[in-house]
Amino acid sequence: MNRNPIIVALDFESPAEASALIARLGDRVSFYKVGMELYAAAGMAFARELRAQGKDVFLDMKFYDIPETVRRAVCQVARAGLQFLTVHGSDAVMRAAVEGRGAASLKLLAVTVLTSFDRQDIADLGYPSEVSDLVDLRVRKALAAGVEGIVASPLDAARIRRIAGPGAILVTPGVRSPGAAQADQKRVATPAEAIRDGADYVVMGRQITRAASPADEVDRVLEEIASA
Ligand code: C5P
């Protein structure tokens, strides 16, 4: 591992809280995820500010709309010079996103099936299949559409890596170090297991952001990964 694979999720209600955490982490972490909460509070202005500070930005908006709307919205994100953006793994959405990204360096990550969904949830949507079969189908479709990466449960990482091959970007939230509080995450793996199973990046929120010393927590997790 020659770079820090941790993306810290800035799940805060204000940009001031997010900035305070970033300051506490200093140079240890350079990649941050801005999700719906912080986006609703501080918008693209905050994402641009992070870029201006030299941070990498993963905008986790899980876009899903008619193709023209997705294309135009992705175009805006691409222009802001961000690194990663999530879109839902439906074929038309992904193709529109690829078009909207154009020649920009923004990488698109597909959300295949929300990890909160179980077999009954997808049956309710009219997909009479196993969740894993739908995930695998959507991984193949994402890569065929020109999407570069996948966001997935660490428990699916090894299988997805086999399907997607070495070139795809694999990002796994839902990770916890041994002994850390799981909170509302149900199907977790450790950061070291996720990386071993083929993840390029692990998204970590509360274990780091709510730690007494977030910087020490990052150091501990990096050691855990390195010694695994
Ligand atoms: O605090 P915690 O580490 O559980 O935060 C995980 C982050 O990853 C949150 O921002 C959450 O929205 C996001 N996420 C997730 N599970 C998914 C997809 C995204 O926890 N399947």
XYZ file of C-alpha atoms and ligand atoms in Angstrom:
249
model
C 0.000 0.000 0.000
C 1.700 3.166 -1.137
C -1.049 5.644 -0.425
C -3.647 6.263 2.241
C -6.802 4.333 1.219
C -9.049 6.044 3.795
C -11.747 8.409 2.577
C -13.266 10.193 5.578
C -17.035 10.731 5.387
C -17.868 14.302 6.420
C -21.304 13.510 7.820
C -21.810 16.811 9.630
C -24.627 19.327 9.775
C -22.432 22.360 9.162
C -19.336 23.235 7.152
C -17.754 24.619 10.336
C -17.832 21.185 11.992
C -16.480 19.543 8.847
C -13.655 22.077 8.604
C -12.756 21.581 12.261
C -12.382 17.834 11.706
C -10.290 18.358 8.566
C -7.996 20.673 10.516
C -7.580 18.059 13.249
C -6.622 15.415 10.692
C -4.041 17.669 9.028
C -1.985 15.946 6.335
C -2.982 12.424 7.364
C -6.087 12.399 5.191
C -6.453 14.018 1.813
C -9.668 12.392 0.541
C -13.090 13.403 1.896
C -16.630 12.306 1.138
C -19.342 14.949 1.020
C -22.724 13.281 1.351
C -26.290 14.487 1.213
C -26.375 16.077 4.675
C -23.360 18.334 4.236
C -24.321 19.026 0.623
C -27.759 20.177 1.789
C -26.073 22.409 4.356
C -23.166 23.807 2.379
C -23.527 22.758 -1.275
C -20.970 22.823 -4.036
C -19.342 25.867 -2.478
C -17.948 23.667 0.275
C -16.790 20.995 -2.187
C -14.984 23.700 -4.160
C -13.411 25.033 -0.983
C -12.036 21.572 -0.198
C -10.538 21.416 -3.687
C -8.989 24.838 -3.183
C -7.308 23.439 -0.044
C -5.841 20.634 -2.146
C -8.167 17.920 -0.826
C -9.681 15.211 -3.019
C -13.467 15.158 -2.992
C -15.889 12.271 -3.311
C -19.380 13.715 -3.831
C -21.804 11.011 -2.722
C -25.045 12.222 -4.269
C -26.233 8.936 -5.810
C -27.771 10.739 -8.778
C -30.917 9.142 -10.186
C -33.201 11.014 -12.581
C -34.145 11.241 -16.238
C -31.045 11.023 -18.454
C -30.986 14.672 -19.526
C -31.129 15.890 -15.908
C -28.380 13.475 -14.865
C -26.212 14.489 -17.819
C -26.477 18.181 -16.997
C -25.945 17.725 -13.259
C -22.884 15.522 -13.771
C -21.521 18.152 -16.138
C -21.629 20.687 -13.280
C -19.821 18.342 -10.890
C -17.192 17.547 -13.533
C -16.526 21.251 -14.063
C -15.849 21.696 -10.343
C -12.832 19.386 -10.652
C -14.004 16.808 -8.105
C -12.573 13.264 -8.014
C -15.474 10.836 -7.427
C -19.255 11.036 -7.883
C -21.830 8.321 -7.215
C -24.756 7.584 -9.520
C -27.313 4.807 -9.301
C -26.450 1.716 -11.289
C -29.334 1.893 -13.710
C -28.246 1.673 -17.322
C -29.747 4.912 -18.670
C -28.548 6.901 -15.645
C -24.996 5.607 -15.961
C -24.825 6.290 -19.700
C -26.111 9.833 -19.190
C -23.563 10.373 -16.425
C -20.712 9.224 -18.657
C -21.889 11.638 -21.338
C -22.156 14.501 -18.845
C -18.680 13.851 -17.475
C -17.251 14.140 -20.985
C -13.459 14.452 -20.984
C -13.196 15.646 -17.367
C -11.067 13.737 -14.857
C -14.064 13.027 -12.592
C -14.491 9.293 -11.933
C -18.000 7.878 -11.746
C -18.871 5.230 -9.174
C -22.012 3.123 -9.517
C -24.194 2.219 -6.571
C -25.394 -1.211 -7.661
C -28.010 -2.087 -5.044
C -28.302 -0.054 -1.838
C -26.809 -2.158 0.935
C -29.899 -1.473 3.039
C -31.944 -3.497 0.506
C -32.662 -7.162 1.033
C -34.282 -9.779 -1.209
C -37.791 -8.584 -0.306
C -36.965 -4.950 -1.136
C -35.787 -5.817 -4.632
C -38.729 -8.223 -5.105
C -41.001 -5.251 -4.282
C -39.316 -3.378 -7.134
C -40.041 -6.256 -9.491
C -36.637 -7.955 -9.522
C -37.266 -11.586 -8.580
C -33.601 -12.415 -8.002
C -30.989 -12.747 -5.315
C -29.478 -9.403 -4.290
C -26.000 -10.670 -5.232
C -27.156 -11.582 -8.767
C -28.562 -8.080 -9.263
C -25.344 -6.553 -7.885
C -23.245 -8.651 -10.296
C -25.432 -7.764 -13.275
C -25.156 -4.074 -12.456
C -21.392 -4.249 -12.014
C -21.118 -5.631 -15.554
C -23.517 -2.983 -16.889
C -21.643 -0.194 -15.121
C -18.335 -1.132 -16.690
C -19.971 -1.571 -20.101
C -21.482 1.901 -19.785
C -18.060 3.456 -19.152
C -18.378 3.955 -15.395
C -14.971 3.497 -13.720
C -15.885 2.235 -10.304
C -18.277 0.597 -7.893
C -19.361 1.404 -4.351
C -20.117 -1.804 -2.519
C -20.316 -3.602 0.772
C -16.914 -4.939 1.831
C -18.592 -8.336 2.056
C -19.132 -8.241 -1.716
C -15.690 -6.822 -2.510
C -13.887 -10.035 -3.450
C -16.664 -11.167 -5.777
C -16.984 -7.745 -7.413
C -13.222 -7.483 -7.875
C -13.261 -10.817 -9.708
C -16.040 -9.615 -12.020
C -14.741 -6.089 -12.538
C -11.066 -6.942 -12.972
C -8.043 -5.070 -11.675
C -8.722 -1.761 -13.445
C -12.031 -0.871 -11.792
C -12.097 1.425 -8.744
C -13.664 -0.360 -5.772
C -14.794 1.730 -2.805
C -16.274 0.172 0.344
C -18.145 1.970 3.125
C -19.524 -0.057 6.018
C -16.142 -0.893 7.544
C -15.243 -1.032 11.227
C -12.045 -1.929 13.029
C -12.260 -4.895 15.401
C -14.046 -3.744 18.559
C -15.274 -0.412 17.157
C -18.954 0.480 17.631
C -20.990 -0.687 14.647
C -23.806 1.853 15.185
C -26.413 1.277 12.454
C -24.115 -0.680 10.126
C -25.186 -4.323 10.028
C -22.962 -6.084 7.533
C -19.472 -4.824 8.248
C -15.924 -5.991 7.649
C -12.704 -4.522 8.957
C -10.771 -2.004 6.834
C -7.947 -4.550 6.486
C -10.363 -7.233 5.259
C -11.872 -4.817 2.738
C -8.449 -3.938 1.324
C -7.405 -7.607 1.290
C -10.559 -8.440 -0.657
C -9.763 -5.914 -3.348
C -11.051 -2.530 -2.197
C -8.975 0.442 -3.357
C -10.549 2.769 -0.805
C -12.468 2.411 2.449
C -14.983 5.101 3.423
C -14.909 5.697 7.162
C -17.240 7.987 9.056
C -18.073 7.835 12.713
C -15.231 5.563 13.825
C -12.910 8.438 12.890
C -15.067 11.556 13.084
C -16.483 10.733 16.527
C -13.224 9.449 18.010
C -11.724 11.313 20.962
C -8.655 11.855 18.791
C -9.552 11.462 15.108
C -5.900 11.783 14.034
C -4.789 8.948 16.349
C -7.696 6.858 15.106
C -6.560 7.307 11.485
C -3.017 6.306 12.451
C -4.343 3.213 14.218
C -6.424 2.162 11.219
C -3.502 2.690 8.832
C -1.319 0.501 11.056
C -4.045 -2.135 11.179
C -4.209 -2.181 7.375
C -0.442 -2.201 6.947
C 0.112 -5.051 9.380
C -2.698 -7.237 8.009
O -20.119 6.386 10.032
P -19.981 5.331 9.008
O -18.546 4.829 8.847
O -20.954 4.204 9.162
O -20.323 6.091 7.652
C -20.355 5.448 6.439
C -20.562 6.434 5.341
O -20.692 5.697 4.131
C -21.817 7.281 5.447
O -21.515 8.535 4.846
C -22.840 6.540 4.637
O -23.767 7.404 4.028
C -21.972 5.902 3.568
N -22.495 4.648 3.025
C -22.725 3.524 3.819
N -23.190 2.377 3.263
C -23.428 2.322 1.976
C -23.189 3.422 1.164
C -22.719 4.583 1.737
O -22.538 3.558 5.021
N -23.838 1.203 1.464
